[in-house]
Coordinates of C-alpha atoms in Angstrom, one line a residue:
M1 CA 28.5 -5.5 91.8
K2 CA 26.6 -2.2 91.2
I3 CA 27.6 0.5 88.8
Y4 CA 26.6 4.1 89.5
I5 CA 26.8 7.0 87.0
N6 CA 25.2 10.4 86.5
Q7 CA 21.9 9.2 85.0
M8 CA 21.4 12.5 83.2
G9 CA 24.9 12.5 81.7
Y10 CA 28.0 14.6 81.2
H11 CA 29.2 17.6 79.3
P12 CA 31.8 16.4 76.7
D13 CA 34.6 18.3 78.4
S14 CA 33.8 17.5 82.0
V15 CA 35.3 15.0 84.4
K16 CA 33.5 11.6 84.2
T17 CA 33.8 9.0 86.9
A18 CA 31.8 5.8 87.3
V19 CA 31.6 4.3 90.8
L20 CA 31.5 0.5 91.2
T21 CA 30.5 -1.0 94.6
Q22 CA 30.2 -4.1 96.6
D23 CA 28.3 -4.3 100.0
A24 CA 30.9 -4.7 102.7
G25 CA 28.4 -6.0 105.2
A26 CA 28.9 -9.2 107.4
G27 CA 32.7 -8.9 107.1
A28 CA 32.8 -9.6 103.3
S29 CA 36.1 -9.2 101.6
P30 CA 36.4 -7.0 98.5
Q31 CA 36.1 -8.9 95.3
A32 CA 37.7 -7.0 92.4
P33 CA 35.3 -6.3 89.5
D34 CA 35.9 -7.4 86.0
I35 CA 37.5 -5.1 83.5
V36 CA 35.1 -2.1 82.9
Q37 CA 33.8 -1.3 79.4
I38 CA 32.2 2.0 78.4
C39 CA 30.0 1.2 75.5
S40 CA 27.7 2.9 73.1
V41 CA 24.0 2.1 73.8
D42 CA 24.1 -0.5 71.0
G43 CA 26.8 -2.4 72.9
T44 CA 29.8 -1.4 70.9
C45 CA 32.8 -1.1 73.3
I46 CA 34.4 2.4 73.2
L47 CA 36.9 2.1 76.0
E48 CA 38.2 -0.5 78.5
K49 CA 39.6 0.4 81.9
E50 CA 40.9 -1.3 84.9
P51 CA 38.9 -0.1 87.9
T52 CA 40.9 1.6 90.7
F53 CA 40.2 0.3 94.3
F54 CA 39.3 3.2 96.6
G55 CA 38.6 1.1 99.7
L56 CA 35.7 1.1 102.2
D57 CA 33.4 4.0 102.0
K58 CA 32.2 4.7 105.6
S59 CA 29.0 6.6 104.6
S60 CA 27.6 3.7 102.6
G61 CA 29.3 0.6 104.0
D62 CA 30.4 -0.3 100.5
Y63 CA 33.7 -1.3 99.0
V64 CA 34.2 1.2 96.2
W65 CA 36.2 1.2 92.9
H66 CA 36.5 4.2 90.5
V67 CA 36.7 4.2 86.7
S68 CA 37.5 7.5 84.9
F69 CA 36.3 7.9 81.4
S70 CA 36.8 11.6 80.9
E71 CA 38.6 11.0 77.6
I72 CA 35.3 10.1 76.0
N73 CA 33.8 13.3 74.7
T74 CA 31.8 12.3 71.6
P75 CA 28.1 13.1 72.0
G76 CA 25.9 10.1 72.3
T77 CA 24.2 7.6 74.6
Y78 CA 26.4 5.2 76.6
I79 CA 26.4 2.5 79.3
V80 CA 29.1 1.2 81.6
K81 CA 29.5 -2.6 81.9
S82 CA 31.5 -4.9 84.2
G83 CA 30.9 -8.6 84.0
D84 CA 27.1 -9.1 84.4
S85 CA 26.6 -5.6 85.8
T86 CA 25.4 -2.7 83.6
S87 CA 24.7 0.9 84.5
Y88 CA 21.7 2.9 83.5
P89 CA 22.1 4.6 80.1
F90 CA 23.4 8.2 80.1
E91 CA 24.1 11.0 77.6
I92 CA 27.2 12.9 76.7
E93 CA 26.0 16.2 75.3
T94 CA 26.8 19.9 75.5
G95 CA 23.3 21.2 76.5
L96 CA 22.4 18.8 79.4
Y97 CA 23.0 21.3 82.2
N98 CA 21.1 24.0 80.3
S99 CA 18.1 21.7 80.1
L100 CA 18.5 20.6 83.8
H101 CA 18.8 24.3 84.8
T102 CA 15.5 25.1 83.0
L103 CA 13.7 22.1 84.6
L104 CA 14.8 23.0 88.1
S105 CA 13.7 26.6 87.6
K106 CA 10.3 25.7 86.3
M107 CA 9.7 23.9 89.6
L108 CA 9.2 27.4 91.2
Y109 CA 6.2 28.0 88.9
F110 CA 4.6 24.9 90.2
Q111 CA 5.0 26.2 93.8
R112 CA 3.1 29.4 93.0
C113 CA 0.3 30.3 95.5
G114 CA -2.7 32.5 94.8
M115 CA -3.1 32.1 91.1
D116 CA -4.5 29.6 88.6
L117 CA -1.9 27.4 87.0
L118 CA -3.2 27.1 83.5
P119 CA -2.8 24.2 81.1
E120 CA -0.8 26.2 78.6
Y121 CA 1.9 26.6 81.2
A122 CA 1.4 23.7 83.6
G123 CA 0.2 21.0 81.3
Q124 CA -1.5 18.1 83.0
F125 CA -0.5 19.7 86.4
A126 CA -2.9 22.7 86.0
R127 CA -4.7 23.6 89.1
T128 CA -7.0 26.2 90.7
K129 CA -5.8 29.3 92.5
C130 CA -5.5 29.0 96.3
H131 CA -5.1 30.8 99.6
T132 CA -6.7 34.1 98.4
P133 CA -8.7 35.0 101.5
S134 CA -7.3 37.6 103.9
S135 CA -4.8 36.9 106.7
V136 CA -4.9 37.9 110.4
L137 CA -2.3 38.6 113.0
W138 CA -1.4 35.8 115.4
S139 CA -1.8 38.1 118.4
E140 CA -5.4 38.6 117.5
Y141 CA -6.1 35.1 116.3
K142 CA -4.9 33.8 119.6
K143 CA -7.5 35.9 121.3
Y144 CA -10.1 34.7 118.9
L145 CA -9.2 31.1 119.7
A146 CA -9.6 31.9 123.4
G147 CA -13.0 33.4 122.8
E148 CA -11.8 36.9 123.8
I149 CA -12.7 38.6 120.5
E150 CA -15.0 37.8 117.6
S151 CA -13.9 37.0 114.1
E152 CA -15.1 40.4 112.8
D153 CA -12.9 42.2 115.4
M154 CA -9.6 41.0 113.8
Q155 CA -7.7 43.1 111.3
R156 CA -7.5 41.7 107.8
F157 CA -4.5 41.7 105.5
D158 CA -4.7 41.0 101.8
I159 CA -1.3 39.4 101.4
R160 CA -1.3 36.9 98.5
G161 CA 1.1 35.3 96.0
G162 CA 4.6 33.9 96.5
W163 CA 5.7 30.3 96.4
H164 CA 4.6 27.5 98.7
D165 CA 7.8 26.9 100.7
A166 CA 7.9 23.1 100.6
G167 CA 5.6 20.1 100.6
D168 CA 3.2 22.2 102.8
Y169 CA 1.4 25.4 101.9
G170 CA 3.2 27.8 104.3
R171 CA 5.3 30.8 103.1
Y172 CA 8.3 31.8 105.2
S173 CA 10.3 35.1 104.9
T174 CA 13.7 33.7 105.8
A175 CA 13.4 30.7 103.6
A176 CA 12.2 32.8 100.7
A177 CA 15.1 35.2 101.0
A178 CA 17.6 32.3 100.9
A179 CA 16.1 30.7 97.8
L180 CA 15.9 34.0 96.0
A181 CA 19.5 34.8 96.9
H182 CA 20.8 31.5 95.4
I183 CA 18.9 32.3 92.2
L184 CA 19.5 36.1 91.9
Y185 CA 23.3 35.8 92.6
A186 CA 23.4 32.9 90.0
F187 CA 21.8 35.3 87.5
R188 CA 24.5 37.9 88.4
F189 CA 27.4 35.5 88.0
F190 CA 26.1 33.3 85.1
P191 CA 23.7 35.5 83.1
D192 CA 24.2 33.3 79.9
A193 CA 22.7 30.4 81.7
F194 CA 19.3 32.1 82.0
D195 CA 18.4 32.8 78.4
K196 CA 15.8 30.0 78.0
S197 CA 12.1 30.4 78.3
L198 CA 10.4 28.8 81.2
N199 CA 7.0 28.9 79.5
I200 CA 5.3 30.9 82.3
P201 CA 2.6 33.6 82.0
E202 CA 5.1 36.4 81.9
S203 CA 7.3 34.9 79.1
G204 CA 8.1 37.3 76.3
N205 CA 7.7 40.5 78.3
G206 CA 11.3 41.6 77.8
M207 CA 12.6 40.4 81.2
P208 CA 14.4 37.1 81.6
D209 CA 12.0 34.4 82.7
I210 CA 14.0 33.6 85.9
L211 CA 13.6 37.2 87.0
N212 CA 9.9 37.1 86.1
E213 CA 9.6 34.0 88.3
C214 CA 11.5 35.5 91.2
L215 CA 9.5 38.7 90.9
Y216 CA 6.4 36.7 91.8
E217 CA 8.0 35.8 95.1
L218 CA 9.6 39.2 95.7
K219 CA 6.2 40.9 95.4
W220 CA 4.7 38.6 98.0
L221 CA 7.7 39.3 100.3
L222 CA 7.2 43.1 99.9
Q223 CA 3.7 42.6 101.4
M224 CA 5.2 41.0 104.5
Q225 CA 6.7 44.3 105.6
N226 CA 4.7 46.2 108.1
D227 CA 4.4 50.0 108.4
E228 CA 7.3 50.3 110.8
G229 CA 9.7 48.3 108.6
G230 CA 9.3 45.0 110.5
V231 CA 8.8 41.8 108.5
Y232 CA 6.4 39.1 109.6
H233 CA 8.3 35.8 110.1
K234 CA 5.8 33.6 108.2
Q235 CA 2.3 33.3 106.7
C236 CA 0.7 30.0 107.5
T237 CA -2.4 28.3 108.8
L238 CA -2.4 27.2 112.4
R239 CA -1.4 23.7 111.5
H240 CA -0.3 21.9 108.4
A241 CA -3.1 21.1 106.0
N242 CA -4.0 17.5 105.2
F243 CA -2.9 16.0 101.9
V244 CA -5.4 18.0 99.9
M245 CA -4.9 20.3 96.9
P246 CA -4.0 23.9 97.7
H247 CA -7.4 25.4 96.9
E248 CA -9.0 22.9 99.3
D249 CA -6.9 24.2 102.2
T250 CA -9.4 26.9 103.4
N251 CA -8.2 27.3 107.0
Q252 CA -7.4 30.8 108.2
M253 CA -4.0 32.2 107.1
I254 CA -2.1 33.8 109.9
L255 CA 0.7 36.4 110.0
Y256 CA 3.2 35.3 112.7
P257 CA 5.2 37.9 114.6
V258 CA 8.1 39.9 113.3
S259 CA 11.6 38.4 113.8
S260 CA 14.9 40.3 113.4
M261 CA 16.1 37.5 111.1
A262 CA 13.2 38.0 108.8
V263 CA 13.8 41.8 108.8
A264 CA 17.5 41.5 108.0
D265 CA 17.0 38.9 105.3
F266 CA 14.3 41.0 103.8
T267 CA 16.6 44.0 103.8
A268 CA 19.3 42.1 102.0
I269 CA 17.2 40.5 99.3
M270 CA 15.4 43.7 98.5
A271 CA 18.7 45.5 98.1
L272 CA 19.9 42.8 95.8
A273 CA 16.7 42.9 93.9
Y274 CA 17.2 46.6 93.4
R275 CA 20.5 46.1 91.7
I276 CA 19.3 43.2 89.5
Y277 CA 15.9 44.5 88.5
Y278 CA 16.8 48.2 87.8
P279 CA 17.6 47.6 84.1
Y280 CA 14.2 45.8 83.6
D281 CA 11.7 47.4 86.0
N282 CA 12.8 50.7 87.5
D283 CA 9.6 51.2 89.5
F284 CA 9.9 47.9 91.2
A285 CA 13.6 48.3 91.8
T286 CA 13.1 51.7 93.4
Q287 CA 10.3 50.2 95.6
A288 CA 12.6 47.4 96.7
L289 CA 15.4 49.7 97.7
Q290 CA 13.1 52.0 99.6
A291 CA 11.7 48.9 101.5
A292 CA 15.3 47.8 102.2
L293 CA 16.3 51.1 103.6
K294 CA 13.1 51.2 105.8
S295 CA 13.9 47.8 107.2
Y296 CA 17.5 48.6 107.8
D297 CA 16.3 51.6 109.8
W298 CA 14.1 49.2 111.8
L299 CA 17.2 47.1 112.5
Q300 CA 19.1 50.1 113.8
K301 CA 16.3 50.9 116.1
H302 CA 16.1 47.3 117.3
P303 CA 19.8 46.1 117.9
E304 CA 18.6 43.3 120.1
F305 CA 18.0 39.8 118.7
I306 CA 14.3 39.1 118.2
G307 CA 13.9 35.4 117.5
F308 CA 11.0 33.3 116.7
T309 CA 9.5 30.2 118.3
N310 CA 6.4 28.4 117.2
P311 CA 3.4 29.0 119.6
E312 CA 2.4 25.7 121.2
E313 CA -0.8 25.7 119.1
T314 CA 1.0 25.5 115.8
N315 CA 3.1 22.9 114.0
T316 CA 4.0 24.7 110.8
G317 CA 7.7 25.4 109.9
E318 CA 9.5 27.3 112.6
Y319 CA 12.7 28.5 111.0
D320 CA 14.2 29.5 114.3
D321 CA 17.7 30.8 114.8
T322 CA 20.0 31.6 117.7
N323 CA 21.2 35.0 116.5
D324 CA 20.9 37.4 113.6
I325 CA 24.5 38.6 113.2
D326 CA 24.9 36.9 109.8
E327 CA 21.6 38.2 108.6
R328 CA 22.5 41.8 109.6
L329 CA 26.0 41.3 108.0
W330 CA 24.3 40.4 104.7
A331 CA 21.9 43.3 104.9
A332 CA 24.7 45.8 105.5
M333 CA 26.9 44.4 102.7
E334 CA 24.1 44.5 100.2
L335 CA 23.1 48.1 101.1
Y336 CA 26.8 49.1 100.7
R337 CA 26.7 47.6 97.2
C338 CA 23.5 49.6 96.4
T339 CA 24.5 52.9 97.8
G340 CA 28.3 53.0 98.2
E341 CA 27.8 54.6 101.6
K342 CA 30.8 53.6 103.7
H343 CA 28.9 53.3 107.0
Y344 CA 27.2 50.2 105.7
L345 CA 30.6 48.7 104.9
T346 CA 31.8 49.6 108.4
D347 CA 28.7 47.9 109.9
A348 CA 29.3 44.8 107.8
K349 CA 33.0 44.5 108.8
T350 CA 32.1 45.0 112.5
L351 CA 29.5 42.2 112.3
F352 CA 31.8 39.9 110.3
D353 CA 34.5 40.2 113.0
T354 CA 32.2 38.6 115.6
L355 CA 31.4 35.5 113.5
D356 CA 33.1 32.1 113.7
I357 CA 31.4 30.8 110.4
T358 CA 31.4 33.1 107.4
T359 CA 30.8 31.0 104.3
E360 CA 27.3 29.4 104.7
F361 CA 24.5 29.7 102.1
G362 CA 21.5 28.3 104.0
W363 CA 18.4 29.9 105.4
G364 CA 19.8 29.5 109.0
D365 CA 23.3 31.0 108.2
V366 CA 23.4 33.5 105.3
S367 CA 27.0 34.7 105.9
G368 CA 28.2 33.4 102.5
F369 CA 25.8 35.7 100.8
A370 CA 27.6 38.7 102.3
G371 CA 30.8 37.3 100.8
W372 CA 29.1 37.0 97.4
A373 CA 28.0 40.7 97.6
L374 CA 31.5 41.8 98.7
L375 CA 33.4 39.8 96.0
E376 CA 30.8 40.3 93.3
Q377 CA 33.1 41.9 90.8
E378 CA 35.5 39.0 91.0
L379 CA 32.7 36.5 90.6
M380 CA 30.9 38.1 87.6
P381 CA 31.9 37.5 84.0
K382 CA 35.1 39.4 83.4
A383 CA 33.7 41.5 80.5
S384 CA 31.2 43.0 82.9
I385 CA 33.5 44.2 85.7
S386 CA 35.4 47.4 86.1
E387 CA 39.2 47.6 85.9
E388 CA 39.5 48.6 89.5
Y389 CA 37.8 46.1 91.8
Y390 CA 38.0 48.0 95.1
A391 CA 38.6 51.7 95.3
D392 CA 38.3 51.8 99.1
T393 CA 41.1 50.4 101.3
L394 CA 38.7 49.0 103.9
E395 CA 36.7 47.2 101.1
A396 CA 39.9 45.9 99.5
E397 CA 41.2 44.5 102.8
F398 CA 37.8 43.0 103.7
A399 CA 37.6 41.4 100.3
K400 CA 41.0 39.8 100.8
V401 CA 39.9 38.3 104.1
Y402 CA 36.6 37.0 102.6
R403 CA 38.4 35.5 99.6
H404 CA 40.7 33.6 102.0
E405 CA 37.7 32.4 104.0
F406 CA 36.0 31.0 100.9
L407 CA 39.1 29.3 99.6
T408 CA 40.0 27.8 103.0
E409 CA 36.5 26.4 103.4
A410 CA 36.7 25.0 99.8
D411 CA 39.9 23.2 100.6
R412 CA 38.3 21.7 103.7
I413 CA 35.5 20.4 101.6
L414 CA 38.0 19.0 99.0
D415 CA 39.5 17.0 101.9
I416 CA 36.1 15.5 102.7
I417 CA 35.6 14.6 99.0
R418 CA 39.0 12.9 98.8
K419 CA 38.0 10.6 101.7
S420 CA 34.7 9.7 100.1
G421 CA 34.3 6.7 97.8
Y422 CA 31.4 8.5 96.2
L423 CA 33.4 11.7 95.8
L424 CA 30.9 13.4 98.1
D425 CA 31.3 16.5 100.2
L426 CA 29.6 15.0 103.3
S427 CA 31.3 13.2 106.1
P428 CA 29.4 10.1 107.5
N429 CA 28.0 12.2 110.5
E430 CA 26.6 14.9 108.2
F431 CA 23.7 13.1 106.6
C432 CA 21.0 15.2 108.2
W433 CA 17.4 16.2 107.4
G434 CA 17.9 17.9 104.0
S435 CA 21.3 16.4 103.4
N436 CA 21.0 17.1 99.6
M437 CA 20.8 20.8 100.5
V438 CA 24.1 20.6 102.3
V439 CA 25.6 18.8 99.3
L440 CA 24.4 21.5 96.9
N441 CA 25.3 24.4 99.2
R442 CA 28.8 23.1 99.3
A443 CA 28.8 22.7 95.5
M444 CA 28.0 26.4 95.4
L445 CA 31.0 27.1 97.6
L446 CA 33.2 25.0 95.4
S447 CA 31.9 26.9 92.4
T448 CA 32.7 30.2 94.1
A449 CA 36.3 29.0 94.9
Y450 CA 36.8 28.1 91.2
L451 CA 35.6 31.6 90.1
L452 CA 38.0 33.1 92.6
D453 CA 41.0 30.9 92.0
S454 CA 40.5 28.9 88.7
Q455 CA 41.8 25.6 90.2
K456 CA 40.2 22.8 88.1
E457 CA 39.9 20.6 91.2
Y458 CA 37.2 23.0 92.5
A459 CA 35.2 22.8 89.3
D460 CA 35.6 19.0 89.1
A461 CA 34.4 18.7 92.7
A462 CA 31.3 20.6 91.9
V463 CA 30.6 18.2 89.0
Y464 CA 30.9 15.3 91.4
Q465 CA 28.3 16.7 93.7
M466 CA 25.8 17.0 90.9
D467 CA 26.8 13.4 89.9
Y468 CA 25.8 12.3 93.4
I469 CA 22.4 14.1 93.2
L470 CA 21.8 12.5 89.8
G471 CA 22.6 8.9 90.7
V472 CA 26.2 8.4 91.9
N473 CA 24.9 7.4 95.4
A474 CA 24.5 4.2 97.4
V475 CA 20.7 3.9 96.7
G476 CA 21.0 4.5 93.0
Y477 CA 18.3 7.2 92.8
S478 CA 18.4 10.4 90.8
Y479 CA 17.2 12.8 93.5
I480 CA 15.5 15.1 90.9
T481 CA 12.1 14.0 89.7
G482 CA 11.9 13.3 86.0
V483 CA 15.7 13.2 85.4
G484 CA 17.4 9.9 84.9
A485 CA 16.2 6.3 84.4
N486 CA 15.7 5.8 88.2
S487 CA 14.5 9.2 89.5
F488 CA 12.6 9.4 92.8
C489 CA 8.8 9.7 92.2
H490 CA 7.1 10.1 95.5
P491 CA 8.1 13.4 97.2
H492 CA 6.6 14.5 100.4
N493 CA 4.5 17.1 98.7
R494 CA 0.8 17.7 99.1
V495 CA 0.1 18.6 95.5
T496 CA 1.8 15.6 93.9
E497 CA 0.0 13.2 96.3
A498 CA -3.4 14.8 96.1
D499 CA -3.7 15.6 92.3
G500 CA -4.6 12.1 91.3
I501 CA -2.0 12.1 88.5
D502 CA 0.3 9.1 88.2
D503 CA 3.2 11.2 86.8
T504 CA 5.2 13.4 89.2
I505 CA 5.8 17.0 88.5
P506 CA 9.4 17.1 87.1
G507 CA 12.3 19.1 88.5
Y508 CA 11.9 18.7 92.3
V509 CA 15.0 18.0 94.4
S510 CA 14.5 15.5 97.2
G511 CA 15.8 16.2 100.8
G512 CA 17.9 13.0 100.6
P513 CA 19.3 10.5 103.1
N514 CA 19.0 11.3 106.8
G515 CA 21.3 9.3 109.1
I516 CA 18.8 9.9 111.9
P517 CA 15.3 9.4 110.3
A518 CA 12.8 11.6 112.1
D519 CA 9.4 10.5 110.9
E520 CA 7.3 7.5 111.9
K521 CA 7.4 5.7 108.6
A522 CA 11.2 6.1 108.2
E523 CA 11.9 5.1 111.8
W524 CA 9.8 1.9 111.2
L525 CA 11.2 0.9 107.8
I526 CA 14.9 1.8 108.2
R527 CA 16.8 -0.7 110.3
P528 CA 19.0 0.6 113.1
G529 CA 22.7 0.6 112.0
T530 CA 21.9 1.3 108.3
P531 CA 24.8 3.3 106.9
P532 CA 23.7 7.0 106.6
M533 CA 23.9 7.2 102.8
K534 CA 21.5 4.3 102.6
C535 CA 19.0 5.9 105.0
Y536 CA 16.6 6.9 102.3
L537 CA 13.2 5.8 101.0
D538 CA 11.2 7.0 98.1
I539 CA 8.0 7.1 100.1
W540 CA 5.8 10.3 100.4
E541 CA 5.1 9.8 104.1
C542 CA 8.9 10.1 104.9
Y543 CA 9.1 13.8 105.2
S544 CA 12.5 13.6 107.0
L545 CA 13.9 12.0 103.9
N546 CA 11.9 13.0 100.9
E547 CA 10.3 16.4 101.3
I548 CA 10.9 19.1 98.7
T549 CA 11.5 22.9 99.2
I550 CA 12.3 25.9 97.2
Y551 CA 15.7 26.3 98.9
W552 CA 16.7 22.7 97.9
N553 CA 16.0 23.5 94.3
S554 CA 17.6 26.9 94.4
P555 CA 21.2 25.7 95.1
A556 CA 20.7 23.1 92.4
I557 CA 19.7 26.0 90.0
F558 CA 22.9 27.8 91.0
T559 CA 25.1 24.7 90.5
A560 CA 23.5 23.8 87.2
A561 CA 24.0 27.4 86.0
F562 CA 27.7 27.2 87.0
L563 CA 28.2 23.9 85.2
S564 CA 26.4 25.0 82.1
C565 CA 28.8 27.8 81.7
Q566 CA 32.0 25.7 82.1
K567 CA 33.8 24.4 79.0

């Protein structure tokens, strides 16, 4: 019998559920566990409970029992026991999600490109600045590779800074916009969650540290806009670097062609940045809005979809898409929020009416961000909103439709959770590359539903998803480095493998189980037929299971911010 709990712990007033499991393999019959005891760390029994049998969990191949201990709200360190089985220790404490939120946010500093990470901010993980030479256009670099032009004939672009996107050293416009959106909207909805110092170089300058950190990425993204308002899809080397430290990756940086997805995402995130940064940095905010308007004009001149496909010579992240309707929707909605000009709202509603899916928060589908922008006044703290939400009839009707979309999708996710022994928002066939991103994106959706409707089941469901990330899963890992007694330690991340340091940088979120492992190591080690929730290995070579990215941390930041503000 195994006992799984949130290895970080629980807010005193939150829902608390332990999951007990037995492997159902080889036709084994379920054997009821002994009475369950919740004990203080010294062994004193605080509560005894009879476990409730859930049944067979199809994602894990486990028989599952649940034990609720929500009535325990006294701060302290606890364990859960049943017979000879004991859980990892965990805390009950009010400030846990605040601390987690800060740790997840500091990860972004460790992803910074183009500057020294100094010991006073990075501790033992200090490192030298990287990727400072100029970049060239792919169209010219391809000619250089073919011997048609010389190196000195290529244009040079001094584009530096930003965050390394993932375990590689590329920087990608669409991925950056999605990660920034998760964080900046979270700041909008839960400002009280962002009052802690991140101990970064900008700390103490009068701006909240999370905005300082995001500004580092936004200033890089501004450089990715060309003179016509187009936005380069990505800035990468021709191929992924070997597992070397960032400053040792000295291959030529390349600007890959403009895509309409990148332009629309850029437009939206710069418009959002204008609204958020205006009270702190008027000059930057004005620059961001002007850039957004310029790129929206580019979109109007280019109504056609301009996608992106990796050239055959390159193997860095592709971030391809099949259309840009959701990106254009988000861009129009954000510019309406900035300017109040109705033609943007009309554009947004026209685009919305062509979509089948309207509530997603990933880099590939950003439709949910448009909903956040539209419903913003309903999602923000009540003290900060006006008495009249929507003065315009079209806006009010549009908001009514979007609210219904969010709540309908949240109810669909609740149905998935009710069918999961681990109270998880994934069906067995949804354990994909980056499954933890899907878990956390849906946690954001549940949080949104709670803000709109105040049903406790939505908030509890968001708690369960963070429980899963922090240890209530069939492999028993906390999927955040440095958090919990059994946190994963070997992310697919060039820095952590090349730095020669035994400790792992804390605060990284793992990609998580992948029911169809897609890298050589995972294909070799994971036996065919393994239940999807158990298709995970804490091995750095397993990039389809264990890579890290900024946009896997960012929904965790949002969710932790939401949970830190719940009482």
